[in-house]
Tab-separated table of C-alpha atoms (C1' of nucleotides) in Angstrom:
chain	number	residue	atom	x	y	z
A	1	MET	CA	204.054	108.492	102.312
A	2	SER	CA	201.794	111.422	101.502
A	3	ALA	CA	200.058	112.783	104.375
A	4	PRO	CA	196.655	110.922	105.064
A	5	ALA	CA	194.542	113.787	103.997
A	6	ARG	CA	194.227	115.146	107.303
A	7	GLN	CA	191.258	117.284	106.462
A	8	SER	CA	193.533	119.758	104.771
A	9	THR	CA	193.458	122.590	107.544
A	10	PRO	CA	190.591	124.556	106.439
A	11	LYS	CA	192.605	127.770	106.648
A	12	GLY	CA	194.373	129.973	109.459
A	13	THR	CA	190.531	130.434	110.150
A	14	GLN	CA	190.659	127.810	112.944
A	15	THR	CA	191.658	129.957	115.939
A	16	ALA	CA	189.967	132.869	114.877
A	17	ALA	CA	186.576	130.722	114.989
A	18	LYS	CA	187.351	129.758	118.526
A	19	VAL	CA	187.791	133.332	119.337
A	20	ARG	CA	184.616	134.292	117.837
A	21	ALA	CA	182.686	131.897	119.759
A	22	ALA	CA	184.397	132.415	122.865
A	23	ALA	CA	184.007	136.095	122.606
A	24	LEU	CA	180.026	135.477	121.604
A	25	LYS	CA	179.301	133.575	124.524
A	26	LEU	CA	181.035	135.901	126.999
A	27	PHE	CA	179.549	139.159	125.552
A	28	ALA	CA	176.045	137.462	125.721
A	29	ARG	CA	176.531	136.468	129.454
A	30	ASN	CA	178.350	139.433	130.836
A	31	GLY	CA	177.930	142.429	128.348
A	32	TYR	CA	180.949	143.553	125.781
A	33	ALA	CA	182.135	146.258	128.439
A	34	ALA	CA	182.471	143.846	131.191
A	35	VAL	CA	184.403	141.214	129.227
A	36	SER	CA	188.052	141.346	129.095
A	37	MET	CA	190.251	140.312	126.334
A	38	ARG	CA	192.100	138.221	129.136
A	39	GLU	CA	189.069	136.190	129.624
A	40	VAL	CA	188.424	135.734	126.190
A	41	ALA	CA	191.978	134.336	125.641
A	42	GLN	CA	191.493	132.008	128.594
A	43	ASN	CA	188.093	130.417	127.273
A	44	VAL	CA	190.180	130.370	123.849
A	45	GLY	CA	192.870	128.294	125.775
A	46	VAL	CA	195.548	130.735	124.595
A	47	GLN	CA	197.553	133.884	125.904
A	48	PRO	CA	195.913	137.332	125.548
A	49	GLY	CA	198.567	138.594	122.764
A	50	ALA	CA	197.502	135.455	120.486
A	51	LEU	CA	194.290	137.219	120.078
A	52	TYR	CA	195.859	140.045	118.318
A	53	ASN	CA	196.902	137.812	115.505
A	54	HIS	CA	193.302	137.551	114.534
A	55	PHE	CA	191.393	140.757	115.445
A	56	ALA	CA	193.129	143.928	115.637
A	57	THR	CA	190.968	145.184	118.606
A	58	LYS	CA	188.338	144.114	120.839
A	59	GLN	CA	186.063	146.413	118.954
A	60	ASP	CA	186.632	144.606	115.650
A	61	ILE	CA	185.579	141.200	117.570
A	62	LEU	CA	182.272	143.015	118.387
A	63	LYS	CA	181.793	144.497	114.977
A	64	ASP	CA	182.653	141.235	112.969
A	65	LEU	CA	180.183	139.242	115.394
A	66	MET	CA	177.358	141.749	114.753
A	67	LEU	CA	177.759	142.054	110.978
A	68	ALA	CA	178.164	138.583	110.591
A	69	HIS	CA	174.704	137.965	112.721
A	70	MET	CA	173.189	140.517	110.476
A	71	ALA	CA	174.186	138.668	107.176
A	72	ASP	CA	173.207	135.398	108.458
A	73	LEU	CA	169.871	136.683	109.351
A	74	ILE	CA	169.065	138.278	106.175
A	75	SER	CA	170.414	135.288	104.060
A	76	ALA	CA	168.417	132.998	106.148
A	77	TRP	CA	165.251	134.928	105.472
A	78	GLU	CA	165.998	134.759	101.898
A	79	ARG	CA	166.406	130.981	102.035
A	80	GLU	CA	163.106	130.744	103.659
A	81	ALA	CA	161.144	132.846	101.499
A	82	ALA	CA	162.541	131.161	98.168
A	83	ASN	CA	161.680	128.036	99.627
A	84	LYS	CA	157.674	128.800	100.901
A	85	SER	CA	155.107	127.979	98.229
A	86	SER	CA	153.604	130.864	96.898
A	87	GLY	CA	150.361	130.415	98.961
A	88	ALA	CA	151.594	130.663	102.252
A	89	ASP	CA	150.553	133.892	104.082
A	90	PRO	CA	153.842	135.882	104.206
A	91	LEU	CA	153.259	137.772	107.358
A	92	ASP	CA	152.623	134.186	109.102
A	93	THR	CA	155.819	132.994	107.300
A	94	PHE	CA	157.821	135.936	108.501
A	95	VAL	CA	156.588	135.914	112.116
A	96	ARG	CA	157.500	132.150	112.545
A	97	PHE	CA	160.842	132.400	110.724
A	98	HIS	CA	161.930	135.447	113.114
A	99	ILE	CA	160.827	133.714	116.125
A	100	ARG	CA	162.499	130.410	115.167
A	101	TYR	CA	165.732	131.900	114.252
A	102	HIS	CA	165.672	134.071	117.392
A	103	LEU	CA	165.422	131.218	119.522
A	104	GLU	CA	167.971	129.286	117.694
A	105	LYS	CA	170.849	131.849	117.528
A	106	ARG	CA	170.057	133.474	121.379
A	107	ASP	CA	173.602	134.582	122.070
A	108	GLU	CA	173.894	136.589	118.525
A	109	VAL	CA	170.761	137.901	118.833
A	110	PHE	CA	171.223	139.247	122.118
A	111	VAL	CA	174.597	140.531	121.356
A	112	SER	CA	173.428	142.132	118.528
A	113	TYR	CA	170.848	144.388	120.314
A	114	MET	CA	172.374	144.932	123.486
A	115	GLU	CA	175.697	145.750	122.308
A	116	LEU	CA	174.711	148.312	119.642
A	117	ARG	CA	175.804	151.313	121.939
A	118	ASN	CA	179.268	150.057	122.339
A	119	LEU	CA	180.063	150.242	118.509
A	120	GLU	CA	182.123	153.065	117.685
A	121	PRO	CA	180.404	155.386	115.385
A	122	ASP	CA	181.437	153.900	111.991
A	123	ASN	CA	180.359	150.196	112.757
A	124	TYR	CA	177.061	151.420	114.250
A	125	GLN	CA	176.264	152.842	110.994
A	126	GLN	CA	177.151	149.625	109.052
A	127	VAL	CA	175.371	147.456	111.613
A	128	GLY	CA	172.281	149.964	111.615
A	129	ALA	CA	171.757	149.877	107.726
A	130	GLU	CA	171.630	146.084	107.765
A	131	ARG	CA	169.030	146.504	110.589
A	132	ARG	CA	166.913	148.565	108.498
A	133	ARG	CA	167.254	146.417	105.705
A	134	TYR	CA	165.906	143.530	107.609
A	135	GLU	CA	163.115	145.622	109.050
A	136	THR	CA	162.030	146.685	105.516
A	137	ILE	CA	161.431	143.238	104.800
A	138	LEU	CA	158.557	143.185	107.247
A	139	THR	CA	157.182	146.735	106.125
A	140	ASP	CA	156.971	145.546	102.407
A	141	ILE	CA	154.995	142.548	103.578
A	142	LEU	CA	152.832	144.774	105.882
A	143	SER	CA	152.419	147.838	103.003
A	144	ALA	CA	151.354	145.002	100.412
A	145	GLY	CA	148.822	143.484	102.579
A	146	ALA	CA	147.458	146.987	103.542
A	147	LYS	CA	146.903	147.642	99.888
A	148	SER	CA	145.170	144.421	99.217
A	149	GLY	CA	142.904	145.185	102.035
A	150	ARG	CA	143.917	141.867	103.464
A	151	TYR	CA	145.326	143.822	106.910
A	152	GLN	CA	144.025	146.879	108.006
A	153	VAL	CA	147.228	148.701	109.148
A	154	LYS	CA	147.354	152.473	109.307
A	155	ASP	CA	150.811	152.929	109.490
A	156	ALA	CA	153.375	150.152	108.241
A	157	LYS	CA	156.484	151.360	109.719
A	158	VAL	CA	154.825	151.897	113.506
A	159	ALA	CA	153.581	148.074	113.069
A	160	THR	CA	157.033	147.092	111.687
A	161	ARG	CA	158.659	148.439	114.508
A	162	ALA	CA	155.821	147.017	117.114
A	163	ILE	CA	155.547	143.308	115.778
A	164	ILE	CA	159.641	143.223	115.596
A	165	ALA	CA	159.796	144.490	119.436
A	166	MET	CA	157.077	142.140	120.355
A	167	LEU	CA	158.820	139.183	118.807
A	168	THR	CA	162.376	140.096	119.408
A	169	GLY	CA	161.305	140.068	123.189
A	170	ILE	CA	160.713	136.145	123.507
A	171	PRO	CA	164.397	135.205	123.810
A	172	SER	CA	164.471	137.315	127.144
A	173	TRP	CA	161.864	134.838	128.874
A	174	TYR	CA	161.984	132.063	126.690
A	175	GLN	CA	163.689	128.988	128.603
A	176	PRO	CA	164.207	125.662	126.641
A	177	GLY	CA	162.551	122.793	128.623
A	178	GLY	CA	159.808	125.593	130.012
A	179	ALA	CA	156.126	125.564	130.050
A	180	LEU	CA	156.159	126.494	126.116
A	181	ASP	CA	158.087	124.787	123.645
A	182	PRO	CA	159.026	126.770	120.466
A	183	THR	CA	156.249	125.496	118.416
A	184	GLU	CA	153.620	126.732	120.982
A	185	ILE	CA	155.173	129.974	121.193
A	186	GLU	CA	155.091	130.546	117.312
A	187	ASN	CA	151.403	129.682	117.335
A	188	LEU	CA	150.626	132.031	119.855
A	189	TYR	CA	152.569	134.991	118.638
A	190	ALA	CA	151.375	134.216	115.077
A	191	ALA	CA	147.773	134.619	116.289
A	192	LEU	CA	148.442	137.677	118.187
A	193	VAL	CA	150.373	139.312	115.096
A	194	GLN	CA	147.516	138.260	112.884
A	195	ARG	CA	144.877	139.743	114.914
A	196	SER	CA	147.033	143.200	115.619
A	197	VAL	CA	146.735	143.636	112.135
A	198	GLY	CA	143.465	142.896	111.358
A	199	SER	CA	143.331	139.656	109.725
A	200	ALA	CA	140.705	137.978	112.194
A	201	ALA	CA	140.069	135.074	110.077
A	202	ASN	CA	143.732	134.047	109.627
A	203	ALA	CA	144.359	134.443	113.366
A	204	ASN	CA	141.527	131.896	113.939
A	205	THR	CA	143.102	129.036	111.386
A	206	ILE	CA	146.498	129.576	112.952
A	207	GLY	CA	145.651	129.904	116.657
A	208	GLU	CA	143.900	126.593	116.502
A	209	ARG	CA	145.862	124.527	113.914
A	210	VAL	CA	148.137	122.944	116.828
A	211	SER	CA	145.356	121.820	118.958
B	1	MET	CA	168.567	191.284	160.374
B	2	SER	CA	167.468	187.787	160.435
B	3	ALA	CA	168.769	185.719	157.475
B	4	PRO	CA	166.317	186.400	154.433
B	5	ALA	CA	164.981	182.866	154.753
B	6	ARG	CA	167.519	181.568	152.490
B	7	GLN	CA	165.052	178.732	151.485
B	8	SER	CA	166.080	176.689	154.823
B	9	THR	CA	168.299	174.077	152.837
B	10	PRO	CA	165.946	171.466	152.676
B	11	LYS	CA	168.273	168.463	153.651
B	12	GLY	CA	171.497	167.096	153.002
B	13	THR	CA	170.097	165.330	150.163
B	14	GLN	CA	170.752	167.974	147.813
B	15	THR	CA	174.100	166.913	146.343
B	16	ALA	CA	172.612	163.330	146.242
B	17	ALA	CA	169.916	164.472	144.076
B	18	LYS	CA	172.421	165.468	141.432
B	19	VAL	CA	174.508	162.575	141.695
B	20	ARG	CA	171.425	160.551	140.752
B	21	ALA	CA	170.571	163.032	138.238
B	22	ALA	CA	174.042	162.993	136.498
B	23	ALA	CA	174.312	158.999	137.013
B	24	LEU	CA	170.941	158.738	135.135
B	25	LYS	CA	171.839	160.696	132.361
B	26	LEU	CA	175.427	159.166	131.636
B	27	PHE	CA	174.246	155.488	132.293
B	28	ALA	CA	171.626	156.150	129.759
B	29	ARG	CA	173.764	157.454	127.311
B	30	ASN	CA	176.659	155.334	127.711
B	31	GLY	CA	176.068	152.301	129.842
B	32	TYR	CA	176.690	151.733	133.217
B	33	ALA	CA	180.022	150.070	132.763
B	34	ALA	CA	181.517	152.468	130.391
B	35	VAL	CA	180.517	155.420	132.868
B	36	SER	CA	183.365	156.038	135.537
B	37	MET	CA	182.853	157.373	138.964
B	38	ARG	CA	185.173	160.335	137.923
B	39	GLU	CA	182.741	161.206	135.147
B	40	VAL	CA	179.815	161.348	137.237
B	41	ALA	CA	181.749	163.778	139.759
B	42	GLN	CA	182.455	165.875	136.909
B	43	ASN	CA	179.131	166.322	135.872
B	44	VAL	CA	178.033	166.770	139.617
B	45	GLY	CA	180.733	169.520	139.792
B	46	VAL	CA	182.581	167.824	142.461
B	47	GLN	CA	185.824	165.674	143.374
B	48	PRO	CA	185.401	161.948	142.905
B	49	GLY	CA	185.750	161.133	146.607
B	50	ALA	CA	182.966	163.281	147.438
B	51	LEU	CA	180.567	160.921	145.951
B	52	TYR	CA	180.981	158.296	148.715
B	53	ASN	CA	179.686	160.581	151.059
B	54	HIS	CA	176.263	159.892	149.038
B	55	PHE	CA	176.437	156.366	147.955
B	56	ALA	CA	178.462	153.647	149.155
B	57	THR	CA	179.675	152.170	145.868
B	58	LYS	CA	178.732	152.859	142.017
B	59	GLN	CA	176.437	149.735	142.156
B	60	ASP	CA	174.609	151.533	144.923
B	61	ILE	CA	173.601	154.313	142.779
B	62	LEU	CA	172.472	151.918	139.836
B	63	LYS	CA	170.206	150.174	142.394
B	64	ASP	CA	169.184	153.315	143.763
B	65	LEU	CA	167.932	154.423	140.650
B	66	MET	CA	166.406	151.171	139.218
B	67	LEU	CA	164.473	150.519	142.312
B	68	ALA	CA	163.225	154.173	142.485
B	69	HIS	CA	162.105	153.865	138.876
B	70	MET	CA	160.094	150.792	139.556
B	71	ALA	CA	158.335	152.609	142.806
B	72	ASP	CA	157.400	155.252	140.754
B	73	LEU	CA	156.053	153.367	138.081
B	74	ILE	CA	153.963	151.324	139.937
B	75	SER	CA	152.650	154.383	142.359
B	76	ALA	CA	152.125	156.272	138.929
B	77	TRP	CA	150.135	153.370	137.782
B	78	GLU	CA	148.040	153.319	141.118
B	79	ARG	CA	147.141	156.935	140.629
B	80	GLU	CA	146.160	156.569	136.945
B	81	ALA	CA	143.597	153.612	137.707
B	82	ALA	CA	142.152	155.427	140.928
B	83	ASN	CA	141.447	158.393	138.790
B	84	LYS	CA	139.892	156.487	135.797
B	85	SER	CA	136.016	156.441	135.556
B	86	SER	CA	135.064	152.746	136.059
B	87	GLY	CA	133.737	152.940	132.551
B	88	ALA	CA	137.004	152.993	130.490
B	89	ASP	CA	138.499	150.010	129.178
B	90	PRO	CA	141.184	149.127	131.368
B	91	LEU	CA	143.522	147.803	128.788
B	92	ASP	CA	143.097	151.157	126.795
B	93	THR	CA	143.758	152.686	130.149
B	94	PHE	CA	147.033	150.899	130.765
B	95	VAL	CA	148.475	150.668	127.321
B	96	ARG	CA	148.077	154.477	127.012
B	97	PHE	CA	149.473	154.846	130.333
B	98	HIS	CA	152.522	152.577	129.898
B	99	ILE	CA	153.300	154.477	126.500
B	100	ARG	CA	152.945	157.987	128.154
B	101	TYR	CA	155.061	157.079	131.362
B	102	HIS	CA	157.743	155.290	129.009
B	103	LEU	CA	158.080	158.363	126.697
B	104	GLU	CA	158.120	160.852	129.494
B	105	LYS	CA	160.808	158.985	131.576
B	106	ARG	CA	163.242	157.514	128.955
B	107	ASP	CA	166.312	157.687	130.583
B	108	GLU	CA	164.869	155.989	133.561
B	109	VAL	CA	162.855	153.251	131.474
B	110	PHE	CA	165.988	152.650	129.355
B	111	VAL	CA	168.525	152.219	132.315
B	112	SER	CA	166.270	149.944	134.124
B	113	TYR	CA	166.206	147.581	131.621
B	114	MET	CA	169.495	147.528	129.590
B	115	GLU	CA	171.253	147.327	133.205
B	116	LEU	CA	169.545	144.674	134.696
B	117	ARG	CA	172.454	142.539	133.894
B	118	ASN	CA	174.760	144.731	135.887
B	119	LEU	CA	172.898	144.466	138.891
B	120	GLU	CA	174.449	142.340	141.642
B	121	PRO	CA	172.262	138.934	142.406
B	122	ASP	CA	170.717	140.518	145.315
B	123	ASN	CA	169.779	143.619	143.762
B	124	TYR	CA	168.563	141.690	140.681
B	125	GLN	CA	166.176	140.021	142.802
B	126	GLN	CA	164.795	143.003	144.197
B	127	VAL	CA	164.435	144.913	141.119
B	128	GLY	CA	163.104	141.729	139.430
B	129	ALA	CA	160.405	141.153	142.025
B	130	GLU	CA	158.959	144.559	141.226
B	131	ARG	CA	159.028	144.213	137.674
B	132	ARG	CA	156.843	141.106	137.694
B	133	ARG	CA	154.358	143.072	140.157
B	134	TYR	CA	153.862	145.775	137.311
B	135	GLU	CA	153.554	142.865	134.900
B	136	THR	CA	150.837	141.388	136.689
B	137	ILE	CA	148.822	144.287	136.346
B	138	LEU	CA	148.256	143.739	133.038
B	139	THR	CA	148.036	140.005	133.315
B	140	ASP	CA	144.944	140.568	135.666
B	141	ILE	CA	143.375	142.902	133.132
B	142	LEU	CA	143.825	140.364	130.388
B	143	SER	CA	142.842	137.645	132.371
B	144	ALA	CA	139.735	139.282	133.480
B	145	GLY	CA	138.963	140.368	130.029
B	146	ALA	CA	139.265	136.748	128.698
B	147	LYS	CA	136.988	135.122	131.275
B	148	SER	CA	134.299	137.759	130.452
B	149	GLY	CA	134.604	136.774	126.828
B	150	ARG	CA	135.653	140.266	125.959
B	151	TYR	CA	139.219	139.139	124.961
B	152	GLN	CA	140.221	136.345	123.039
B	153	VAL	CA	143.626	135.545	124.748
B	154	LYS	CA	145.005	131.901	125.127
B	155	ASP	CA	147.761	132.623	127.396
B	156	ALA	CA	147.638	135.939	129.358
B	157	LYS	CA	151.073	135.675	130.449
B	158	VAL	CA	152.073	135.441	127.064
B	159	ALA	CA	150.230	137.943	125.829
B	160	THR	CA	151.293	140.271	128.892
B	161	ARG	CA	154.781	139.516	127.396
B	162	ALA	CA	153.985	140.352	123.778
B	163	ILE	CA	152.272	143.606	124.590
B	164	ILE	CA	154.819	144.857	127.215
B	165	ALA	CA	157.860	143.962	124.939
B	166	MET	CA	155.977	145.840	122.145
B	167	LEU	CA	154.997	149.115	124.058
B	168	THR	CA	158.484	149.011	125.654
B	169	GLY	CA	160.387	149.288	122.365
B	170	ILE	CA	158.870	152.526	121.448
B	171	PRO	CA	161.373	154.879	123.248
B	172	SER	CA	163.927	153.125	121.054
B	173	TRP	CA	162.978	154.852	117.874
B	174	TYR	CA	160.575	157.649	119.180
B	175	GLN	CA	162.073	161.229	118.557
B	176	PRO	CA	160.555	164.283	120.094
B	177	GLY	CA	159.459	166.439	117.080
B	178	GLY	CA	159.604	163.276	114.666
B	179	ALA	CA	156.810	162.386	112.272
B	180	LEU	CA	154.464	161.017	115.074
B	181	ASP	CA	153.584	162.846	118.379
B	182	PRO	CA	153.250	160.707	121.719
B	183	THR	CA	149.196	161.184	121.196
B	184	GLU	CA	149.419	159.699	117.635
B	185	ILE	CA	151.448	156.802	118.951
B	186	GLU	CA	149.284	156.010	121.666
B	187	ASN	CA	146.161	155.563	119.259
B	188	LEU	CA	148.144	153.699	116.683
B	189	TYR	CA	149.534	151.203	119.407
B	190	ALA	CA	146.289	151.327	121.505
B	191	ALA	CA	144.331	149.952	118.181
B	192	LEU	CA	147.445	147.144	117.421
B	193	VAL	CA	146.797	145.912	121.096
B	194	GLN	CA	143.075	145.914	121.195
B	195	ARG	CA	143.152	144.172	117.854
B	196	SER	CA	145.879	141.725	119.001
B	197	VAL	CA	143.663	140.350	121.861
B	198	GLY	CA	140.421	140.035	119.681
B	199	SER	CA	138.683	143.201	120.720
B	200	ALA	CA	138.062	144.369	117.185
B	201	ALA	CA	135.224	146.739	117.793
B	202	ASN	CA	137.204	148.563	120.198
B	203	ALA	CA	140.199	148.929	117.966
B	204	ASN	CA	138.128	150.506	115.464
B	205	THR	CA	136.776	152.959	117.800
B	206	ILE	CA	139.983	153.891	119.363
B	207	GLY	CA	141.764	153.582	115.952
B	208	GLU	CA	139.663	156.362	114.756
B	209	ARG	CA	138.867	158.770	117.428
B	210	VAL	CA	141.752	161.065	116.901
B	211	SER	CA	141.122	161.463	113.066
C	1	DG	C1'	172.321	186.516	169.253
C	2	DA	C1'	177.027	185.055	169.541
C	3	DT	C1'	180.280	181.302	170.533
C	4	DA	C1'	181.839	176.538	170.717
C	5	DA	C1'	181.343	172.088	169.947
C	6	DA	C1'	179.699	168.450	166.660
C	7	DT	C1'	178.672	166.653	162.509
C	8	DA	C1'	178.272	166.660	157.635
C	9	DA	C1'	180.498	167.189	152.872
C	10	DA	C1'	184.205	168.003	149.960
C	11	DT	C1'	189.162	167.760	148.789
C	12	DG	C1'	193.267	165.949	146.565
C	13	DA	C1'	196.362	162.859	146.332
C	14	DA	C1'	197.133	157.994	146.407
C	15	DC	C1'	196.298	152.684	146.501
C	16	DG	C1'	196.165	148.399	144.333
C	17	DT	C1'	194.322	146.370	140.483
C	18	DT	C1'	192.953	145.613	136.102
C	19	DC	C1'	192.502	147.158	131.471
C	20	DA	C1'	193.548	146.773	126.019
C	21	DT	C1'	197.375	146.794	123.480
C	22	DT	C1'	202.691	145.865	122.105
C	23	DC	C1'	206.515	143.171	120.942
C	24	DA	C1'	210.724	140.624	121.294
C	25	DT	C1'	211.397	136.254	121.141
C	26	DA	C1'	209.876	131.112	120.309
C	27	DT	C1'	207.487	127.630	118.446
C	28	DT	C1'	204.939	125.531	114.781
C	29	DC	C1'	204.168	124.095	110.210
C	30	DA	C1'	204.023	124.082	105.127
D	1	DT	C1'	213.392	128.471	104.808
D	2	DG	C1'	209.660	131.330	105.405
D	3	DA	C1'	205.387	132.755	106.797
D	4	DA	C1'	201.877	132.275	110.489
D	5	DT	C1'	201.011	132.203	115.092
D	6	DA	C1'	201.767	131.783	119.799
D	7	DT	C1'	204.278	133.345	124.412
D	8	DG	C1'	204.805	136.161	128.294
D	9	DA	C1'	206.465	140.046	129.973
D	10	DA	C1'	205.868	144.854	129.762
D	11	DT	C1'	203.485	149.642	128.929
D	12	DG	C1'	200.828	153.285	130.226
D	13	DA	C1'	196.457	154.559	131.342
D	14	DA	C1'	192.193	153.851	133.547
D	15	DC	C1'	189.503	151.974	136.998
D	16	DG	C1'	186.734	151.928	141.979
D	17	DT	C1'	187.754	153.396	146.139
D	18	DT	C1'	189.975	154.993	150.531
D	19	DC	C1'	191.705	158.514	153.569
D	20	DA	C1'	193.921	162.164	156.146
D	21	DT	C1'	192.537	166.815	155.826
D	22	DT	C1'	190.036	170.845	155.147
D	23	DT	C1'	186.001	173.408	154.608
D	24	DA	C1'	180.739	174.138	155.687
D	25	DT	C1'	176.949	173.866	158.062
D	26	DT	C1'	173.885	172.625	161.693
D	27	DT	C1'	173.076	171.987	166.745
D	28	DA	C1'	173.940	173.109	171.595
D	29	DT	C1'	175.442	176.322	175.367
D	30	DC	C1'	175.593	180.436	177.422
DNA sequence: GATAAATAAATGAACGTTCATTCATATTCA
DNA sequence: TGAATATGAATGAACGTTCATTTATTTATC
């Protein structure tokens, strides 16, 4: 009898995915340098040597995680931007997207900006390029808004860095079940950002719309 | 003839200071976990064993650096606040102080917030307490401003974290000799912060005062 | 002020452990 | 049968730390 279509084993990727998941969790919790391949293997439920059937080196796991994160972040934004009605304020859309994404993928985000220094030069370049690609999204929004007179931004690049730093700091203190839920955080930060770029009317609207 | 006052050897602290300086530089550049005691010793110009005459463990060096940084940061603020005329806007004073200090002591700052995870629990507690003490300074400024109606801040604690994250991100992209000098950065960020808390009039004044 | 005793700091080799990675062999699966 | 994957032991290097010993410096004594 033909095998009962047991889900057709999606590729040899099954164990590699477990390795990624275990490494991500451990790197996020203890830092890349402090995590041993033995620990990763134990979390996967396998002997250390088996890891090398899926990744050539420990560094390759880190590179894989970081590049995958950047690709996912950028494509998630592209979906978000495509689905938004053209009437929505793009800065508001971006801020809320960034916060939501960063609170959903805490480990990926944390590893991706804490472990930059542990990337070998070549991998560092690659990740840095993706990072700049993402930041350019916000810079373009701010530049367009400044040109149209909607925002008062003297230097769109500086404002980009300021806003991204502000938003990216959120996961470092956010606790699920804490005093603020993600939507409240979105509202507070959206108001702060709108005002910071001189869009006061918008800030009030947005700041209140949840009350 | 009496020895020519050869500077009276200021204490046994001389080498310990060199250890601190070397460890700070190396931890900032490569990360605590990636730096070996042998590297530190080599940078001091001494054999590895000699380090243990000054610090009991590698962890003790990190703890020492981080606590010293927090103490220095807080006492620098206290001097700053004491010397300011009472007419100055306290938020503006704080923002400019924070930026200036963080650009001057880049290594200390970088180590102090990147290596938190490498502190053993007891040391982590101590450093965390100092950190909260510093953040409270800004929270108090914002709360007072909100009460007086000068600022529109819905949640002073959230605004504190947002502003500090925004400012603390500066050293990660600032380059001495780059397009912006520290004073220009101060001005741009002071404007962003003032506006973010709804103090628009102030933002304009400050944003322009350098042009 | 010289000399001896006491203290502090540095040496250089070694300790036991852990690290990332390799590899011959076995197992699993298509 | 052949290819992919896992095992488990081994490799050599690097790690933080220790320690008996030597070298410098400070303190006490005359």
